[in-house]
Short mmCIF file of C-alpha atoms in Angstrom, two decimals:
data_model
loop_
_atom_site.label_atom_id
_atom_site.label_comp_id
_atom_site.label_asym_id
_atom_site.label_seq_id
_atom_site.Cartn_x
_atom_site.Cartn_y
_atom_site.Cartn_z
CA UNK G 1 25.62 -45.57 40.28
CA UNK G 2 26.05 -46.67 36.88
CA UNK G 3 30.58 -46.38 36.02
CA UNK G 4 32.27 -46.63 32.32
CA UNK G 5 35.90 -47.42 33.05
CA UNK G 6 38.48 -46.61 30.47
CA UNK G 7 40.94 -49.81 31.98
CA UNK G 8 39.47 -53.19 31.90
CA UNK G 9 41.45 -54.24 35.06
CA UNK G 10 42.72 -51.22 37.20
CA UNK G 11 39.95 -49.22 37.82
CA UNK G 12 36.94 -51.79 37.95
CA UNK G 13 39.37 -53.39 41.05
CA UNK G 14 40.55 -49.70 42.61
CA UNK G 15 36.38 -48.98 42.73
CA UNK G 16 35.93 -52.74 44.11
CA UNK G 17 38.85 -51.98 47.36
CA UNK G 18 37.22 -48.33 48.30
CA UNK G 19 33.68 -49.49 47.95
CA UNK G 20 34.33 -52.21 50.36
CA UNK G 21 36.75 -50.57 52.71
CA UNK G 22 36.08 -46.51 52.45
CA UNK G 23 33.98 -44.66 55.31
CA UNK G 24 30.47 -43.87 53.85
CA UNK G 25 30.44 -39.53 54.42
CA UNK G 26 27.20 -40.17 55.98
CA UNK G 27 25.39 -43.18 57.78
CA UNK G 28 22.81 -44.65 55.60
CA UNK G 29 23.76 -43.32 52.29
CA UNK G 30 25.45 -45.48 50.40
CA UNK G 31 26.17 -46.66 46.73
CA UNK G 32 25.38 -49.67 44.80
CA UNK G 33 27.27 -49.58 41.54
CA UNK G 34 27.75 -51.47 38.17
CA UNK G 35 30.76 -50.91 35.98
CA UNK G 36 28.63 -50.97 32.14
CA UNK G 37 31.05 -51.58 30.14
CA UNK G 38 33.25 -55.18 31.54
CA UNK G 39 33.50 -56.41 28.15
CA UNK G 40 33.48 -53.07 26.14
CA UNK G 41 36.32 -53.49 22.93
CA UNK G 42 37.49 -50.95 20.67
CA UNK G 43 35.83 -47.61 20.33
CA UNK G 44 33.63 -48.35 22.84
CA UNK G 45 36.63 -48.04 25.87
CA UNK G 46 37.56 -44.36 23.74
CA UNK G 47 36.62 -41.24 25.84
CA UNK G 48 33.76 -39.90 23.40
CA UNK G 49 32.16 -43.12 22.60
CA UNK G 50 32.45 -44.13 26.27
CA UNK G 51 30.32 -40.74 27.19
CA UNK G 52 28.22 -41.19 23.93
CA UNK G 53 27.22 -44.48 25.24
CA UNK G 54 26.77 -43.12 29.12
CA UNK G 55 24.43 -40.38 28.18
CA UNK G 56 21.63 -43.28 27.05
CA UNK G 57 22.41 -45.12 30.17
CA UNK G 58 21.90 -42.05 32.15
CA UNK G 59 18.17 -41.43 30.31
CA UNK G 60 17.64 -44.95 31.03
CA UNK G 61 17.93 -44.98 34.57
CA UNK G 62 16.57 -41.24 35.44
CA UNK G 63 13.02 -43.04 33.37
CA UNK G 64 13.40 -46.09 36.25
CA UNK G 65 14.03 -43.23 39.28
CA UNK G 66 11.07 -41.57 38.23
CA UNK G 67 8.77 -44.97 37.77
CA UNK G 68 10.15 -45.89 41.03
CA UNK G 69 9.01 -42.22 42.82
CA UNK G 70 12.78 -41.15 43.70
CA UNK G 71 13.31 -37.31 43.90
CA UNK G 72 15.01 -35.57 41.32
CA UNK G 73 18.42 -34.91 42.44
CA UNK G 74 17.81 -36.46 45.73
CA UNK G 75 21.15 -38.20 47.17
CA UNK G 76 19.90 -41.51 46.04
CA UNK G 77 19.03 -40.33 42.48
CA UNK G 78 21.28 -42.42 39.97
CA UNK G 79 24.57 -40.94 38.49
CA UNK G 80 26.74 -41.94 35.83
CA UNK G 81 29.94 -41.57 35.72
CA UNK G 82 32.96 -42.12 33.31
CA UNK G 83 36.42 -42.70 33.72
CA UNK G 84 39.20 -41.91 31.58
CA UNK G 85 42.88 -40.91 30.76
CA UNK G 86 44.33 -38.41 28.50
CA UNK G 87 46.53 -40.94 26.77
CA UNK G 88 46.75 -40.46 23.64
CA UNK G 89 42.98 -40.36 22.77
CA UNK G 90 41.35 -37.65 20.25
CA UNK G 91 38.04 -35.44 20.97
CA UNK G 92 38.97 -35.12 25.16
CA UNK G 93 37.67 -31.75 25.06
CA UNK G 94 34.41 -32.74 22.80
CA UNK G 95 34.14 -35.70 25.43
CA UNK G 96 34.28 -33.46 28.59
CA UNK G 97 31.93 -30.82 26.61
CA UNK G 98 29.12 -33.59 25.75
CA UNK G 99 28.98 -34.87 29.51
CA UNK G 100 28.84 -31.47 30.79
CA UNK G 101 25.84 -30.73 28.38
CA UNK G 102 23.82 -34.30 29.40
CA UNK G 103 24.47 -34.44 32.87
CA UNK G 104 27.37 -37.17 32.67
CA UNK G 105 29.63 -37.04 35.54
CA UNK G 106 33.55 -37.41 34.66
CA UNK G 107 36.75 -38.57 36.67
CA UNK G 108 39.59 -37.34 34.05
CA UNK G 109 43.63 -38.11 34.84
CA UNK G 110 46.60 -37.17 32.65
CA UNK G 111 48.43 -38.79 31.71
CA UNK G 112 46.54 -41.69 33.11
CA UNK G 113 45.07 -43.24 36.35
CA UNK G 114 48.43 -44.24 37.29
CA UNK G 115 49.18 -40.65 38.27
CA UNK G 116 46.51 -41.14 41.08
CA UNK G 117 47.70 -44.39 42.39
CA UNK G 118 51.05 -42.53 42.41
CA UNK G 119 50.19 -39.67 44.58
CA UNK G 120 48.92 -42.24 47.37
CA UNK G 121 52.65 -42.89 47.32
CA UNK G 122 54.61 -39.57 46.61
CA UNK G 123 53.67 -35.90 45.91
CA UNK G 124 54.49 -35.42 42.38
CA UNK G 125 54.28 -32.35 40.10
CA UNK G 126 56.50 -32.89 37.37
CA UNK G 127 54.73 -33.63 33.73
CA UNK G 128 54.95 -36.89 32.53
CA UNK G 129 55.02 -35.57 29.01
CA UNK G 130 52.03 -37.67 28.16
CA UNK G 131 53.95 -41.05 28.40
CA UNK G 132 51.66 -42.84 30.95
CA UNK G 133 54.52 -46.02 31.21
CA UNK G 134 56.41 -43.12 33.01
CA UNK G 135 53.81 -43.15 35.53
CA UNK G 136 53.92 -46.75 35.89
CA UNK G 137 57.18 -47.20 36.33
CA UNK G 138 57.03 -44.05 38.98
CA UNK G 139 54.73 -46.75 40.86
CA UNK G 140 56.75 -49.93 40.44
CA UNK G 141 59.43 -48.39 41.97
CA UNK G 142 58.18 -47.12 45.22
CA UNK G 143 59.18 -48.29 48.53
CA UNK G 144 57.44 -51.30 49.33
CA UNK G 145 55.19 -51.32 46.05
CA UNK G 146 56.69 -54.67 45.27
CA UNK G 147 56.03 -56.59 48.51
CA UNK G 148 52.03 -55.62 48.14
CA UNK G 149 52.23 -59.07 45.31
CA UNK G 150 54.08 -61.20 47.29
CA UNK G 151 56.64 -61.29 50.50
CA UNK G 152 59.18 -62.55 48.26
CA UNK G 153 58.54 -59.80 45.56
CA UNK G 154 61.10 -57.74 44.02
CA UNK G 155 59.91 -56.61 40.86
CA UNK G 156 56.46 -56.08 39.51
CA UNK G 157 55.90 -55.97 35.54
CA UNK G 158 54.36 -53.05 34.04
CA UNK G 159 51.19 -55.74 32.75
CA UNK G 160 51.16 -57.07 37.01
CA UNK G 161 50.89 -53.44 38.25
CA UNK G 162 47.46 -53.07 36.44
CA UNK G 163 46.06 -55.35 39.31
CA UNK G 164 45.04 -53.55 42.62
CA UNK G 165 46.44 -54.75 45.93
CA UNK G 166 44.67 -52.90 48.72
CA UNK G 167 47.71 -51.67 50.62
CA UNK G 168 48.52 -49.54 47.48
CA UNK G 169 45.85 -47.34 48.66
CA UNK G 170 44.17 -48.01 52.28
CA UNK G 171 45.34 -46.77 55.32
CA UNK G 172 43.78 -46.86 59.12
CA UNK G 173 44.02 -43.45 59.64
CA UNK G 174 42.29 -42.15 55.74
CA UNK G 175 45.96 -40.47 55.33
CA UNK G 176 46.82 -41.81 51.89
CA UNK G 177 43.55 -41.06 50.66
CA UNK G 178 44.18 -37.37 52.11
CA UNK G 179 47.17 -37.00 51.17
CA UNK G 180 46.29 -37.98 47.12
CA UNK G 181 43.43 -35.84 47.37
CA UNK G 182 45.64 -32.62 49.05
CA UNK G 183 48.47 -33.72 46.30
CA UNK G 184 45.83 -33.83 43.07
CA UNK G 185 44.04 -30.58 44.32
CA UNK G 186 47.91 -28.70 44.27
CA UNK G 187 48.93 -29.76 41.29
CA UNK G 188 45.19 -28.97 39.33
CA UNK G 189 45.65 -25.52 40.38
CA UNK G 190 48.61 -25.15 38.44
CA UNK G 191 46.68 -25.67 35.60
CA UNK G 192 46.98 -23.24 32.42
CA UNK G 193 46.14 -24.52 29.59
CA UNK G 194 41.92 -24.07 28.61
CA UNK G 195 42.47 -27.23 26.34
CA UNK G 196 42.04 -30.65 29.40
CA UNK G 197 44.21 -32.51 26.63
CA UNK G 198 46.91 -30.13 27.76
CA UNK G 199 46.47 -30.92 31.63
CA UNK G 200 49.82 -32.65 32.78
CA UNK G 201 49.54 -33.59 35.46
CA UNK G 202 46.39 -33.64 36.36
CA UNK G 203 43.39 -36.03 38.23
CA UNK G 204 40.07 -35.21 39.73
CA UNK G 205 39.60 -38.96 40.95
CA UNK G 206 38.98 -37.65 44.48
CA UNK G 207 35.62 -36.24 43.20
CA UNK G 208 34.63 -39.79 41.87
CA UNK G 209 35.33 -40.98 45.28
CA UNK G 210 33.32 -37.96 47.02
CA UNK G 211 30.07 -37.22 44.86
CA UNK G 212 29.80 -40.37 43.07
CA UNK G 213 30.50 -43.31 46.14
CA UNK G 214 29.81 -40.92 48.71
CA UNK G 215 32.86 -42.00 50.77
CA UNK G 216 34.72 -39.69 52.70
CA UNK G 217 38.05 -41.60 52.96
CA UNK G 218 39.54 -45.01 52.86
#
């Protein structure tokens, strides 16, 4: 599984946590993945450019599946995946639109990715208005958010929170990864608007986690 991440820091760790500690949806089949893009500047961390840039690393490795005799479309044939935010980024629906055409997979939150750490915290329906540092801040100040840096922790910077801790999301029992997933799925449904750019709130992360890591929970 090949992954272009949007964040440098947030969602290269989140993908590090699950991998390690999610349950695989089925015995034997698991991922190995590479994030393509660690030192990506610029353009090249934009939506459309990040896709753009996917769709030749997608041709690349369906050539190797078939050299190597894999399956077309078997469970272990390679996928590539991006993930990004609506931000304020231009060309989201041409973005979306390309990947669909090549065969791109996408894992799209608005305002940001925030809004899914948030809903392993909260239920939350309201729109952000686009401002993604109102997401943040949604996080910093959730009941022991905080104390996941430090015992003595009181306040977390919005720079800080980019870092995963792996009690912001695992659980014993799956039930913040349920609950996230339940949350995003109610709030997507409310969705109107044909134009994704227009999509507040909304995140599809838990497909990411499903179809592309094959996990079932973590």
């Amino acid at each position: 599984m090949y992954i272009f991440t949007e964040g440098e820091v947030t969602e290269p760790e989140y993908i590090d946590i699950i991998v390690k500690k999610g349950t695989l949806a089925k015995t034997g089949e698991s991922v190995e993945h590479h994030i393509e893009n660690p030192n990506a500047v610029g353009k090249h961390r934009k939506p459309h450019a990040m896709v753009q840039d996917a769709v030749r690393t997608l041709r690349k490795v369906e050539r190797e599946a078939k050299d190597a005799g894999l399956k077309d479309r078997d469970w272990n044939w390679p996928q590539v995946w991006v993930l990004f935010d609506r931000d304020d980024h231009l060309n989201i629906r041409e973005a979306r639109q390309l990947a669909d055409k090549e065969g791109v997979r996408i894992a799209y939150s608005h305002p940001c990715f925030e809004l899914w750490r948030l809903l392993h915290y909260t239920n939350y329906t309201s729109s952000f208005g686009g401002v993604c540092d109102d997401a943040n801040s949604r996080i910093r100040s959730r009941p022991g958010f905080a104390a996941t840096y430090g015992r003595n922790v009181r306040t977390v910077s919005n720079q800080d929170s980019k870092h995963m801790r792996e009690e912001q999301v695992l659980s014993k029992d799956l039930q913040r990864y349920k609950d996230a997933k339940k949350y995003a799925q109610a709030i997507n449904k409310r969705v109107e608007a044909v134009n994704p750019e227009k999509w507040d709130p909304y995140t599809d992360v838990w497909n990411f986690v499903e179809d592309g890591l094959l996990l079932s929970g973590y």
